[in-house]
Amino acid sequence: MRFQIDSRSPSPPSEQLADQVRFAVASGRLAPGDRLPSVRALAEEIRINPNTVSRSWRDLEREGVLESRRGDGMFVAAGALKSCRAAADALVKERLARALAEALGAGMSIERVFEIVRNSYSGEKGRSKAS
Amino acid sequence: MRFQIDSRSPSPPSEQLADQVRFAVASGRLAPGDRLPSVRALAEEIRINPNTVSRSWRDLEREGVLESRRGDGMFVAAGALKSCRAAADALVKERLARALAEALGAGMSIERVFEIVRNSYSGEKGRSKAS
DNA sequence: ACGGGTGTCCTATCGAGCTAGGACACCGGG
DNA sequence: CCCGGTGTCCTAGCTCGATAGGACACCCGT
């Protein structure tokens, strides 16, 4: 699992990280029972404070996505798949709707929006092949 | 011109407001020479602090989008249309690309993304007719 | 039993951004 | 000329979240 923080994004790092975990579970890249990186190791890797990682893990645990085993580590919870699929679906819908509303508000045609998404998709595909 | 602040959005109010002005200019809803609402009036209308509106206006002026006439008001600058079109286009592209990347990361197919955008578009159309 | 790794918690500090309230200079109509 | 409306600026305080550094309890391999 590869996590990363976009410091230019307006959302705080702790939320970005939590979202990435939800998305990873929803897509199956993380499965129930999988162990997550340790608070300290991940914090060093993505250059944020251990407390910030800890906050994300704590929020996700309260949400039922993660399970903490004291002295051992954090693991993806059993029922996480369903709830993450729902949460991810809702979140993505909201973000797409917001972006679409902005595009229309800026005077773009719906065709232009589709074109941008299509082009962006080609870019994404190429990038994931390359990596 | 109708402005509004989404307090749930992660972007700060001053940026939301500035973006809305850029989009309005880019789409032609605001034309060069048009007067903008006064700092105090708009602040009261959208329930934020006058200083916050002032900050947006100041940023937009430094960007060349607005023109201040002391003791009179703020007006859309002459060359605003072109720069706003460019800025809005870039901004929308970036937001759409980010939302798309999230959707794909959450395991959605590109077809599903198009479907969501299409549905969202129908909703938007209906809403703008209603208002 | 011990030591290293784990999550958890605590206090303190810092920075960004909004809020609050006031002060000032400017313009224009009455 | 006056006075209300305008943009601009200033200081102060507040909230939120990240940062910093440390302390503690737990688990497990050695």
PDB file of C-alpha atoms (C1' of nucleotides) in Angstrom:
ATOM      1  CA  MET A   1       0.000   0.000   0.000  1.00  0.00           C
ATOM      2  CA  ARG A   2       1.270   3.362  -1.074  1.00  0.00           C
ATOM      3  CA  PHE A   3       0.035   6.444   0.729  1.00  0.00           C
ATOM      4  CA  GLN A   4       0.873  10.054   0.062  1.00  0.00           C
ATOM      5  CA  ILE A   5      -0.112  13.510   1.199  1.00  0.00           C
ATOM      6  CA  ASP A   6      -0.780  16.408  -1.142  1.00  0.00           C
ATOM      7  CA  SER A   7       0.217  19.467   0.843  1.00  0.00           C
ATOM      8  CA  ARG A   8      -1.472  21.769  -1.692  1.00  0.00           C
ATOM      9  CA  SER A   9      -4.837  20.145  -1.116  1.00  0.00           C
ATOM     10  CA  PRO A  10      -7.178  22.120   1.133  1.00  0.00           C
ATOM     11  CA  SER A  11      -8.150  18.969   3.069  1.00  0.00           C
ATOM     12  CA  PRO A  12      -6.019  18.300   6.144  1.00  0.00           C
ATOM     13  CA  PRO A  13      -3.502  15.424   5.933  1.00  0.00           C
ATOM     14  CA  SER A  14      -5.360  13.308   8.476  1.00  0.00           C
ATOM     15  CA  GLU A  15      -8.470  13.314   6.283  1.00  0.00           C
ATOM     16  CA  GLN A  16      -6.538  12.661   3.104  1.00  0.00           C
ATOM     17  CA  LEU A  17      -4.959   9.645   4.715  1.00  0.00           C
ATOM     18  CA  ALA A  18      -8.253   8.311   6.073  1.00  0.00           C
ATOM     19  CA  ASP A  19      -9.868   8.711   2.658  1.00  0.00           C
ATOM     20  CA  GLN A  20      -7.043   6.825   1.007  1.00  0.00           C
ATOM     21  CA  VAL A  21      -7.538   3.931   3.400  1.00  0.00           C
ATOM     22  CA  ARG A  22     -11.292   3.881   2.750  1.00  0.00           C
ATOM     23  CA  PHE A  23     -10.699   3.904  -0.996  1.00  0.00           C
ATOM     24  CA  ALA A  24      -8.088   1.164  -0.742  1.00  0.00           C
ATOM     25  CA  VAL A  25     -10.486  -1.040   1.212  1.00  0.00           C
ATOM     26  CA  ALA A  26     -13.371  -0.261  -1.121  1.00  0.00           C
ATOM     27  CA  SER A  27     -11.305  -1.246  -4.145  1.00  0.00           C
ATOM     28  CA  GLY A  28      -9.922  -4.389  -2.535  1.00  0.00           C
ATOM     29  CA  ARG A  29      -6.305  -3.226  -2.453  1.00  0.00           C
ATOM     30  CA  LEU A  30      -6.687  -3.627   1.305  1.00  0.00           C
ATOM     31  CA  ALA A  31      -8.667  -6.634   2.526  1.00  0.00           C
ATOM     32  CA  PRO A  32     -10.125  -7.428   5.962  1.00  0.00           C
ATOM     33  CA  GLY A  33      -7.360  -8.822   8.151  1.00  0.00           C
ATOM     34  CA  ASP A  34      -4.576  -6.920   6.390  1.00  0.00           C
ATOM     35  CA  ARG A  35      -2.129  -5.117   8.647  1.00  0.00           C
ATOM     36  CA  LEU A  36      -1.581  -1.391   8.183  1.00  0.00           C
ATOM     37  CA  PRO A  37       1.780   0.359   8.422  1.00  0.00           C
ATOM     38  CA  SER A  38       2.751   1.314  11.961  1.00  0.00           C
ATOM     39  CA  VAL A  39       2.039   4.842  13.088  1.00  0.00           C
ATOM     40  CA  ARG A  40       5.689   5.777  13.386  1.00  0.00           C
ATOM     41  CA  ALA A  41       6.899   4.066  10.204  1.00  0.00           C
ATOM     42  CA  LEU A  42       4.180   5.589   8.020  1.00  0.00           C
ATOM     43  CA  ALA A  43       4.652   9.008   9.590  1.00  0.00           C
ATOM     44  CA  GLU A  44       8.301   8.977   8.630  1.00  0.00           C
ATOM     45  CA  GLU A  45       7.592   7.656   5.141  1.00  0.00           C
ATOM     46  CA  ILE A  46       5.052  10.302   4.178  1.00  0.00           C
ATOM     47  CA  ARG A  47       6.703  13.049   6.227  1.00  0.00           C
ATOM     48  CA  ILE A  48       3.964  13.907   8.662  1.00  0.00           C
ATOM     49  CA  ASN A  49       3.684  13.727  12.419  1.00  0.00           C
ATOM     50  CA  PRO A  50       2.995  10.354  14.090  1.00  0.00           C
ATOM     51  CA  ASN A  51       0.120  11.966  15.951  1.00  0.00           C
ATOM     52  CA  THR A  52      -1.498  12.835  12.642  1.00  0.00           C
ATOM     53  CA  VAL A  53      -1.363   9.244  11.437  1.00  0.00           C
ATOM     54  CA  SER A  54      -2.645   8.153  14.817  1.00  0.00           C
ATOM     55  CA  ARG A  55      -5.597  10.500  14.441  1.00  0.00           C
ATOM     56  CA  SER A  56      -6.534   8.979  11.094  1.00  0.00           C
ATOM     57  CA  TRP A  57      -6.258   5.456  12.496  1.00  0.00           C
ATOM     58  CA  ARG A  58      -8.372   6.430  15.502  1.00  0.00           C
ATOM     59  CA  ASP A  59     -11.096   7.977  13.348  1.00  0.00           C
ATOM     60  CA  LEU A  60     -11.165   4.919  11.108  1.00  0.00           C
ATOM     61  CA  GLU A  61     -11.388   2.635  14.126  1.00  0.00           C
ATOM     62  CA  ARG A  62     -14.381   4.542  15.513  1.00  0.00           C
ATOM     63  CA  GLU A  63     -15.893   4.225  12.064  1.00  0.00           C
ATOM     64  CA  GLY A  64     -15.462   0.464  12.213  1.00  0.00           C
ATOM     65  CA  VAL A  65     -13.020   0.319   9.308  1.00  0.00           C
ATOM     66  CA  LEU A  66      -9.966  -0.598  11.354  1.00  0.00           C
ATOM     67  CA  GLU A  67      -9.355  -2.771  14.365  1.00  0.00           C
ATOM     68  CA  SER A  68      -6.635  -2.105  16.880  1.00  0.00           C
ATOM     69  CA  ARG A  69      -4.708  -4.918  18.530  1.00  0.00           C
ATOM     70  CA  ARG A  70      -2.731  -3.286  21.302  1.00  0.00           C
ATOM     71  CA  GLY A  71       0.940  -3.956  21.128  1.00  0.00           C
ATOM     72  CA  ASP A  72       0.500  -5.586  17.755  1.00  0.00           C
ATOM     73  CA  GLY A  73      -0.859  -3.222  15.124  1.00  0.00           C
ATOM     74  CA  MET A  74      -3.864  -1.939  13.218  1.00  0.00           C
ATOM     75  CA  PHE A  75      -5.836  -4.275  10.970  1.00  0.00           C
ATOM     76  CA  VAL A  76      -8.649  -3.887   8.480  1.00  0.00           C
ATOM     77  CA  ALA A  77     -11.861  -4.876  10.277  1.00  0.00           C
ATOM     78  CA  ALA A  78     -14.160  -7.662   9.172  1.00  0.00           C
ATOM     79  CA  GLY A  79     -17.138  -5.582   8.091  1.00  0.00           C
ATOM     80  CA  ALA A  80     -15.011  -2.884   6.518  1.00  0.00           C
ATOM     81  CA  LEU A  81     -15.597  -3.769   2.891  1.00  0.00           C
ATOM     82  CA  LYS A  82     -19.296  -2.997   2.823  1.00  0.00           C
ATOM     83  CA  SER A  83     -19.117   0.227   4.803  1.00  0.00           C
ATOM     84  CA  CYS A  84     -16.119   1.454   2.829  1.00  0.00           C
ATOM     85  CA  ARG A  85     -17.823   0.757  -0.470  1.00  0.00           C
ATOM     86  CA  ALA A  86     -20.779   2.816   0.659  1.00  0.00           C
ATOM     87  CA  ALA A  87     -18.654   5.613   2.081  1.00  0.00           C
ATOM     88  CA  ALA A  88     -16.372   5.729  -0.946  1.00  0.00           C
ATOM     89  CA  ASP A  89     -19.318   5.760  -3.316  1.00  0.00           C
ATOM     90  CA  ALA A  90     -20.944   8.633  -1.476  1.00  0.00           C
ATOM     91  CA  LEU A  91     -17.699  10.568  -1.214  1.00  0.00           C
ATOM     92  CA  VAL A  92     -16.834  10.155  -4.871  1.00  0.00           C
ATOM     93  CA  LYS A  93     -20.346  11.125  -5.913  1.00  0.00           C
ATOM     94  CA  GLU A  94     -20.126  14.274  -3.846  1.00  0.00           C
ATOM     95  CA  ARG A  95     -16.702  15.260  -5.189  1.00  0.00           C
ATOM     96  CA  LEU A  96     -17.721  14.614  -8.782  1.00  0.00           C
ATOM     97  CA  ALA A  97     -20.935  16.556  -8.325  1.00  0.00           C
ATOM     98  CA  ARG A  98     -19.057  19.480  -6.811  1.00  0.00           C
ATOM     99  CA  ALA A  99     -16.515  19.537  -9.629  1.00  0.00           C
ATOM    100  CA  LEU A 100     -19.293  19.311 -12.195  1.00  0.00           C
ATOM    101  CA  ALA A 101     -21.200  22.161 -10.594  1.00  0.00           C
ATOM    102  CA  GLU A 102     -18.076  24.305 -10.719  1.00  0.00           C
ATOM    103  CA  ALA A 103     -17.458  23.439 -14.346  1.00  0.00           C
ATOM    104  CA  LEU A 104     -21.006  24.359 -15.325  1.00  0.00           C
ATOM    105  CA  GLY A 105     -20.809  27.506 -13.213  1.00  0.00           C
ATOM    106  CA  ALA A 106     -17.679  28.474 -15.125  1.00  0.00           C
ATOM    107  CA  GLY A 107     -19.644  28.281 -18.349  1.00  0.00           C
ATOM    108  CA  MET A 108     -18.427  24.908 -19.588  1.00  0.00           C
ATOM    109  CA  SER A 109     -20.660  22.695 -21.668  1.00  0.00           C
ATOM    110  CA  ILE A 110     -21.389  19.183 -20.466  1.00  0.00           C
ATOM    111  CA  GLU A 111     -19.625  17.882 -23.563  1.00  0.00           C
ATOM    112  CA  ARG A 112     -16.484  19.767 -22.598  1.00  0.00           C
ATOM    113  CA  VAL A 113     -16.657  18.198 -19.136  1.00  0.00           C
ATOM    114  CA  PHE A 114     -16.860  14.724 -20.611  1.00  0.00           C
ATOM    115  CA  GLU A 115     -13.942  15.533 -22.875  1.00  0.00           C
ATOM    116  CA  ILE A 116     -11.795  16.665 -19.944  1.00  0.00           C
ATOM    117  CA  VAL A 117     -12.651  13.573 -17.949  1.00  0.00           C
ATOM    118  CA  ARG A 118     -11.868  11.360 -20.934  1.00  0.00           C
ATOM    119  CA  ASN A 119      -8.498  13.025 -21.501  1.00  0.00           C
ATOM    120  CA  SER A 120      -7.718  12.913 -17.819  1.00  0.00           C
ATOM    121  CA  TYR A 121      -8.561   9.222 -17.831  1.00  0.00           C
ATOM    122  CA  SER A 122      -6.095   8.493 -20.610  1.00  0.00           C
ATOM    123  CA  GLY A 123      -3.452  10.302 -18.591  1.00  0.00           C
ATOM    124  CA  GLU A 124      -4.234   8.297 -15.464  1.00  0.00           C
ATOM    125  CA  LYS A 125      -4.083   5.026 -17.341  1.00  0.00           C
ATOM    126  CA  GLY A 126      -0.727   5.880 -18.837  1.00  0.00           C
ATOM    127  CA  ARG A 127       0.640   6.916 -15.468  1.00  0.00           C
ATOM    128  CA  SER A 128      -0.438   3.725 -13.708  1.00  0.00           C
ATOM    129  CA  LYS A 129       1.082   1.618 -16.479  1.00  0.00           C
ATOM    130  CA  ALA A 130       4.337   3.510 -16.174  1.00  0.00           C
ATOM    131  CA  SER A 131       4.693   3.082 -12.407  1.00  0.00           C
TER     132      SER A 131
ATOM    133  CA  MET B   1     -24.994  37.792  -8.805  1.00  0.00           C
ATOM    134  CA  ARG B   2     -25.614  35.192  -6.183  1.00  0.00           C
ATOM    135  CA  PHE B   3     -22.735  34.096  -3.959  1.00  0.00           C
ATOM    136  CA  GLN B   4     -22.721  31.530  -1.219  1.00  0.00           C
ATOM    137  CA  ILE B   5     -20.319  29.814   1.140  1.00  0.00           C
ATOM    138  CA  ASP B   6     -20.322  26.089   1.805  1.00  0.00           C
ATOM    139  CA  SER B   7     -19.094  25.782   5.364  1.00  0.00           C
ATOM    140  CA  ARG B   8     -18.553  22.026   4.930  1.00  0.00           C
ATOM    141  CA  SER B   9     -16.097  22.550   2.117  1.00  0.00           C
ATOM    142  CA  PRO B  10     -12.455  22.203   3.104  1.00  0.00           C
ATOM    143  CA  SER B  11     -11.513  25.339   1.157  1.00  0.00           C
ATOM    144  CA  PRO B  12     -11.585  28.533   3.176  1.00  0.00           C
ATOM    145  CA  PRO B  13     -14.461  30.980   2.532  1.00  0.00           C
ATOM    146  CA  SER B  14     -12.213  33.630   1.032  1.00  0.00           C
ATOM    147  CA  GLU B  15     -11.049  31.197  -1.644  1.00  0.00           C
ATOM    148  CA  GLN B  16     -14.527  29.918  -2.348  1.00  0.00           C
ATOM    149  CA  LEU B  17     -15.702  33.460  -2.894  1.00  0.00           C
ATOM    150  CA  ALA B  18     -12.780  34.366  -5.141  1.00  0.00           C
ATOM    151  CA  ASP B  19     -13.354  31.238  -7.203  1.00  0.00           C
ATOM    152  CA  GLN B  20     -17.013  32.091  -7.620  1.00  0.00           C
ATOM    153  CA  VAL B  21     -16.111  35.520  -8.933  1.00  0.00           C
ATOM    154  CA  ARG B  22     -13.596  34.052 -11.380  1.00  0.00           C
ATOM    155  CA  PHE B  23     -16.169  31.561 -12.608  1.00  0.00           C
ATOM    156  CA  ALA B  24     -18.822  34.252 -12.947  1.00  0.00           C
ATOM    157  CA  VAL B  25     -16.496  36.397 -15.042  1.00  0.00           C
ATOM    158  CA  ALA B  26     -15.367  33.424 -17.125  1.00  0.00           C
ATOM    159  CA  SER B  27     -18.970  32.515 -17.911  1.00  0.00           C
ATOM    160  CA  GLY B  28     -20.014  36.096 -18.661  1.00  0.00           C
ATOM    161  CA  ARG B  29     -22.422  36.419 -15.737  1.00  0.00           C
ATOM    162  CA  LEU B  30     -20.092  39.214 -14.650  1.00  0.00           C
ATOM    163  CA  ALA B  31     -18.734  41.473 -17.380  1.00  0.00           C
ATOM    164  CA  PRO B  32     -15.891  44.025 -17.311  1.00  0.00           C
ATOM    165  CA  GLY B  33     -17.190  47.247 -15.791  1.00  0.00           C
ATOM    166  CA  ASP B  34     -19.774  45.544 -13.607  1.00  0.00           C
ATOM    167  CA  ARG B  35     -19.881  46.640  -9.977  1.00  0.00           C
ATOM    168  CA  LEU B  36     -19.486  44.057  -7.244  1.00  0.00           C
ATOM    169  CA  PRO B  37     -21.450  44.024  -4.003  1.00  0.00           C
ATOM    170  CA  SER B  38     -19.943  46.175  -1.278  1.00  0.00           C
ATOM    171  CA  VAL B  39     -17.731  44.446   1.266  1.00  0.00           C
ATOM    172  CA  ARG B  40     -20.127  45.051   4.145  1.00  0.00           C
ATOM    173  CA  ALA B  41     -23.350  44.258   2.288  1.00  0.00           C
ATOM    174  CA  LEU B  42     -22.048  40.992   0.873  1.00  0.00           C
ATOM    175  CA  ALA B  43     -20.537  40.001   4.198  1.00  0.00           C
ATOM    176  CA  GLU B  44     -23.917  40.337   5.856  1.00  0.00           C
ATOM    177  CA  GLU B  45     -25.724  38.531   3.051  1.00  0.00           C
ATOM    178  CA  ILE B  46     -23.535  35.445   3.044  1.00  0.00           C
ATOM    179  CA  ARG B  47     -22.877  35.542   6.784  1.00  0.00           C
ATOM    180  CA  ILE B  48     -19.142  35.951   6.863  1.00  0.00           C
ATOM    181  CA  ASN B  49     -16.858  38.652   8.182  1.00  0.00           C
ATOM    182  CA  PRO B  50     -16.329  41.829   6.111  1.00  0.00           C
ATOM    183  CA  ASN B  51     -12.598  41.275   6.402  1.00  0.00           C
ATOM    184  CA  THR B  52     -12.984  37.932   4.677  1.00  0.00           C
ATOM    185  CA  VAL B  53     -14.799  39.479   1.707  1.00  0.00           C
ATOM    186  CA  SER B  54     -12.201  42.217   1.638  1.00  0.00           C
ATOM    187  CA  ARG B  55      -9.465  39.611   1.475  1.00  0.00           C
ATOM    188  CA  SER B  56     -11.068  37.962  -1.570  1.00  0.00           C
ATOM    189  CA  TRP B  57     -11.489  41.311  -3.299  1.00  0.00           C
ATOM    190  CA  ARG B  58      -7.872  42.217  -2.527  1.00  0.00           C
ATOM    191  CA  ASP B  59      -6.561  38.925  -3.926  1.00  0.00           C
ATOM    192  CA  LEU B  60      -8.646  39.328  -7.056  1.00  0.00           C
ATOM    193  CA  GLU B  61      -7.414  42.873  -7.510  1.00  0.00           C
ATOM    194  CA  ARG B  62      -3.767  41.779  -7.287  1.00  0.00           C
ATOM    195  CA  GLU B  63      -4.660  39.132  -9.842  1.00  0.00           C
ATOM    196  CA  GLY B  64      -5.971  41.810 -12.178  1.00  0.00           C
ATOM    197  CA  VAL B  65      -9.544  40.538 -12.113  1.00  0.00           C
ATOM    198  CA  LEU B  66     -11.004  43.426 -10.143  1.00  0.00           C
ATOM    199  CA  GLU B  67     -10.376  47.158 -10.036  1.00  0.00           C
ATOM    200  CA  SER B  68     -10.852  49.244  -6.938  1.00  0.00           C
ATOM    201  CA  ARG B  69     -12.220  52.783  -7.069  1.00  0.00           C
ATOM    202  CA  ARG B  70     -11.698  54.186  -3.598  1.00  0.00           C
ATOM    203  CA  GLY B  71     -14.819  55.530  -2.049  1.00  0.00           C
ATOM    204  CA  ASP B  72     -16.879  54.139  -4.889  1.00  0.00           C
ATOM    205  CA  GLY B  73     -16.665  50.339  -5.164  1.00  0.00           C
ATOM    206  CA  MET B  74     -15.032  47.321  -6.801  1.00  0.00           C
ATOM    207  CA  PHE B  75     -15.458  46.703 -10.514  1.00  0.00           C
ATOM    208  CA  VAL B  76     -14.591  43.922 -12.912  1.00  0.00           C
ATOM    209  CA  ALA B  77     -11.386  44.937 -14.688  1.00  0.00           C
ATOM    210  CA  ALA B  78     -11.025  45.320 -18.424  1.00  0.00           C
ATOM    211  CA  GLY B  79      -8.758  42.367 -19.120  1.00  0.00           C
ATOM    212  CA  ALA B  80     -10.518  40.079 -16.671  1.00  0.00           C
ATOM    213  CA  LEU B  81     -12.369  37.921 -19.154  1.00  0.00           C
ATOM    214  CA  LYS B  82      -9.346  36.325 -20.745  1.00  0.00           C
ATOM    215  CA  SER B  83      -7.434  35.685 -17.536  1.00  0.00           C
ATOM    216  CA  CYS B  84     -10.520  34.334 -15.804  1.00  0.00           C
ATOM    217  CA  ARG B  85     -11.296  31.982 -18.643  1.00  0.00           C
ATOM    218  CA  ALA B  86      -7.774  30.595 -18.414  1.00  0.00           C
ATOM    219  CA  ALA B  87      -7.820  30.383 -14.632  1.00  0.00           C
ATOM    220  CA  ALA B  88     -11.270  28.800 -14.519  1.00  0.00           C
ATOM    221  CA  ASP B  89     -10.344  26.278 -17.164  1.00  0.00           C
ATOM    222  CA  ALA B  90      -7.210  25.248 -15.300  1.00  0.00           C
ATOM    223  CA  LEU B  91      -9.016  25.100 -11.969  1.00  0.00           C
ATOM    224  CA  VAL B  92     -11.894  23.025 -13.299  1.00  0.00           C
ATOM    225  CA  LYS B  93      -9.510  20.660 -15.044  1.00  0.00           C
ATOM    226  CA  GLU B  94      -7.584  20.155 -11.848  1.00  0.00           C
ATOM    227  CA  ARG B  95     -10.708  19.526  -9.745  1.00  0.00           C
ATOM    228  CA  LEU B  96     -12.174  17.130 -12.276  1.00  0.00           C
ATOM    229  CA  ALA B  97      -8.884  15.277 -12.555  1.00  0.00           C
ATOM    230  CA  ARG B  98      -8.619  14.987  -8.780  1.00  0.00           C
ATOM    231  CA  ALA B  99     -12.171  13.694  -8.444  1.00  0.00           C
ATOM    232  CA  LEU B 100     -11.575  11.233 -11.261  1.00  0.00           C
ATOM    233  CA  ALA B 101      -8.368   9.963  -9.677  1.00  0.00           C
ATOM    234  CA  GLU B 102     -10.240   9.383  -6.413  1.00  0.00           C
ATOM    235  CA  ALA B 103     -13.035   7.561  -8.181  1.00  0.00           C
ATOM    236  CA  LEU B 104     -10.617   5.257  -9.979  1.00  0.00           C
ATOM    237  CA  GLY B 105      -8.658   4.757  -6.767  1.00  0.00           C
ATOM    238  CA  ALA B 106     -11.870   3.691  -5.075  1.00  0.00           C
ATOM    239  CA  GLY B 107     -12.258   0.982  -7.695  1.00  0.00           C
ATOM    240  CA  MET B 108     -14.873   2.624  -9.891  1.00  0.00           C
ATOM    241  CA  SER B 109     -14.987   1.959 -13.598  1.00  0.00           C
ATOM    242  CA  ILE B 110     -14.755   4.859 -15.995  1.00  0.00           C
ATOM    243  CA  GLU B 111     -18.256   4.008 -17.189  1.00  0.00           C
ATOM    244  CA  ARG B 112     -19.579   4.384 -13.666  1.00  0.00           C
ATOM    245  CA  VAL B 113     -17.893   7.794 -13.424  1.00  0.00           C
ATOM    246  CA  PHE B 114     -19.583   8.934 -16.611  1.00  0.00           C
ATOM    247  CA  GLU B 115     -22.891   7.655 -15.304  1.00  0.00           C
ATOM    248  CA  ILE B 116     -22.541   9.611 -12.063  1.00  0.00           C
ATOM    249  CA  VAL B 117     -21.619  12.788 -13.919  1.00  0.00           C
ATOM    250  CA  ARG B 118     -24.564  12.312 -16.267  1.00  0.00           C
ATOM    251  CA  ASN B 119     -26.999  11.808 -13.395  1.00  0.00           C
ATOM    252  CA  SER B 120     -25.520  14.705 -11.504  1.00  0.00           C
ATOM    253  CA  TYR B 121     -25.935  16.836 -14.592  1.00  0.00           C
ATOM    254  CA  SER B 122     -29.631  16.038 -14.847  1.00  0.00           C
ATOM    255  CA  GLY B 123     -29.989  17.040 -11.223  1.00  0.00           C
ATOM    256  CA  GLU B 124     -28.172  20.328 -11.800  1.00  0.00           C
ATOM    257  CA  LYS B 125     -30.304  21.172 -14.802  1.00  0.00           C
ATOM    258  CA  GLY B 126     -33.488  20.515 -12.880  1.00  0.00           C
ATOM    259  CA  ARG B 127     -32.297  22.614  -9.976  1.00  0.00           C
ATOM    260  CA  SER B 128     -31.367  25.612 -12.101  1.00  0.00           C
ATOM    261  CA  LYS B 129     -34.733  25.494 -13.853  1.00  0.00           C
ATOM    262  CA  ALA B 130     -36.515  25.405 -10.517  1.00  0.00           C
ATOM    263  CA  SER B 131     -34.742  28.408  -9.044  1.00  0.00           C
TER     264      SER B 131
ATOM    265  C1'  DA C   1      12.573 -11.969  31.837  1.00  0.00           C
ATOM    266  C1'  DC C   2      13.848  -8.695  28.677  1.00  0.00           C
ATOM    267  C1'  DG C   3      13.814  -5.484  24.882  1.00  0.00           C
ATOM    268  C1'  DG C   4      11.985  -3.692  20.796  1.00  0.00           C
ATOM    269  C1'  DG C   5       7.968  -2.675  18.381  1.00  0.00           C
ATOM    270  C1'  DT C   6       3.107  -1.585  18.747  1.00  0.00           C
ATOM    271  C1'  DG C   7      -1.064   1.641  19.762  1.00  0.00           C
ATOM    272  C1'  DT C   8      -2.559   5.301  22.954  1.00  0.00           C
ATOM    273  C1'  DC C   9      -2.551   9.423  25.503  1.00  0.00           C
ATOM    274  C1'  DC C  10      -0.945  13.926  27.302  1.00  0.00           C
ATOM    275  C1'  DT C  11       0.634  18.775  27.240  1.00  0.00           C
ATOM    276  C1'  DA C  12       2.498  22.531  24.765  1.00  0.00           C
ATOM    277  C1'  DT C  13       3.435  25.201  20.747  1.00  0.00           C
ATOM    278  C1'  DC C  14       2.809  26.968  16.148  1.00  0.00           C
ATOM    279  C1'  DG C  15       0.522  28.527  11.975  1.00  0.00           C
ATOM    280  C1'  DA C  16      -3.460  29.446   8.969  1.00  0.00           C
ATOM    281  C1'  DG C  17      -7.615  31.546   8.563  1.00  0.00           C
ATOM    282  C1'  DC C  18     -11.859  33.537  10.277  1.00  0.00           C
ATOM    283  C1'  DT C  19     -13.819  36.783  13.550  1.00  0.00           C
ATOM    284  C1'  DA C  20     -14.373  41.229  16.021  1.00  0.00           C
ATOM    285  C1'  DG C  21     -14.218  46.068  16.394  1.00  0.00           C
ATOM    286  C1'  DG C  22     -12.458  50.056  15.278  1.00  0.00           C
ATOM    287  C1'  DA C  23     -10.005  53.762  12.556  1.00  0.00           C
ATOM    288  C1'  DC C  24      -8.960  56.246   8.312  1.00  0.00           C
ATOM    289  C1'  DA C  25      -9.187  58.293   3.498  1.00  0.00           C
ATOM    290  C1'  DC C  26     -11.925  58.679  -0.371  1.00  0.00           C
ATOM    291  C1'  DC C  27     -16.089  59.694  -3.373  1.00  0.00           C
ATOM    292  C1'  DG C  28     -20.578  61.598  -4.464  1.00  0.00           C
ATOM    293  C1'  DG C  29     -25.278  63.240  -3.803  1.00  0.00           C
ATOM    294  C1'  DG C  30     -28.145  66.487  -1.185  1.00  0.00           C
TER     295       DG C  30
ATOM    296  C1'  DC D   1     -20.115  71.649   3.147  1.00  0.00           C
ATOM    297  C1'  DC D   2     -21.835  67.179   5.193  1.00  0.00           C
ATOM    298  C1'  DC D   3     -22.768  62.832   5.657  1.00  0.00           C
ATOM    299  C1'  DG D   4     -23.426  58.245   4.302  1.00  0.00           C
ATOM    300  C1'  DG D   5     -21.382  54.720   1.698  1.00  0.00           C
ATOM    301  C1'  DT D   6     -17.181  52.914  -0.164  1.00  0.00           C
ATOM    302  C1'  DG D   7     -12.442  50.373   0.163  1.00  0.00           C
ATOM    303  C1'  DT D   8      -8.441  49.807   3.253  1.00  0.00           C
ATOM    304  C1'  DC D   9      -5.857  48.896   7.242  1.00  0.00           C
ATOM    305  C1'  DC D  10      -4.803  47.635  12.061  1.00  0.00           C
ATOM    306  C1'  DT D  11      -4.793  44.975  16.397  1.00  0.00           C
ATOM    307  C1'  DA D  12      -6.635  41.359  19.049  1.00  0.00           C
ATOM    308  C1'  DG D  13      -8.590  36.939  19.896  1.00  0.00           C
ATOM    309  C1'  DC D  14     -10.349  32.501  18.617  1.00  0.00           C
ATOM    310  C1'  DT D  15     -10.640  27.770  16.468  1.00  0.00           C
ATOM    311  C1'  DC D  16      -8.756  24.038  14.125  1.00  0.00           C
ATOM    312  C1'  DG D  17      -5.311  21.107  12.874  1.00  0.00           C
ATOM    313  C1'  DA D  18      -0.408  19.883  12.594  1.00  0.00           C
ATOM    314  C1'  DT D  19       3.752  19.567  15.146  1.00  0.00           C
ATOM    315  C1'  DA D  20       6.927  18.315  18.995  1.00  0.00           C
ATOM    316  C1'  DG D  21       8.347  15.469  22.681  1.00  0.00           C
ATOM    317  C1'  DG D  22       7.434  12.541  25.995  1.00  0.00           C
ATOM    318  C1'  DA D  23       5.094   8.804  28.832  1.00  0.00           C
ATOM    319  C1'  DC D  24       2.565   4.486  29.359  1.00  0.00           C
ATOM    320  C1'  DA D  25       0.595  -0.263  28.605  1.00  0.00           C
ATOM    321  C1'  DC D  26       0.594  -3.978  25.683  1.00  0.00           C
ATOM    322  C1'  DC D  27       2.348  -7.983  22.703  1.00  0.00           C
ATOM    323  C1'  DC D  28       5.819 -11.021  20.983  1.00  0.00           C
ATOM    324  C1'  DG D  29      10.242 -13.109  19.703  1.00  0.00           C
ATOM    325  C1'  DT D  30      14.525 -14.097  21.852  1.00  0.00           C
TER     326       DT D  30
END
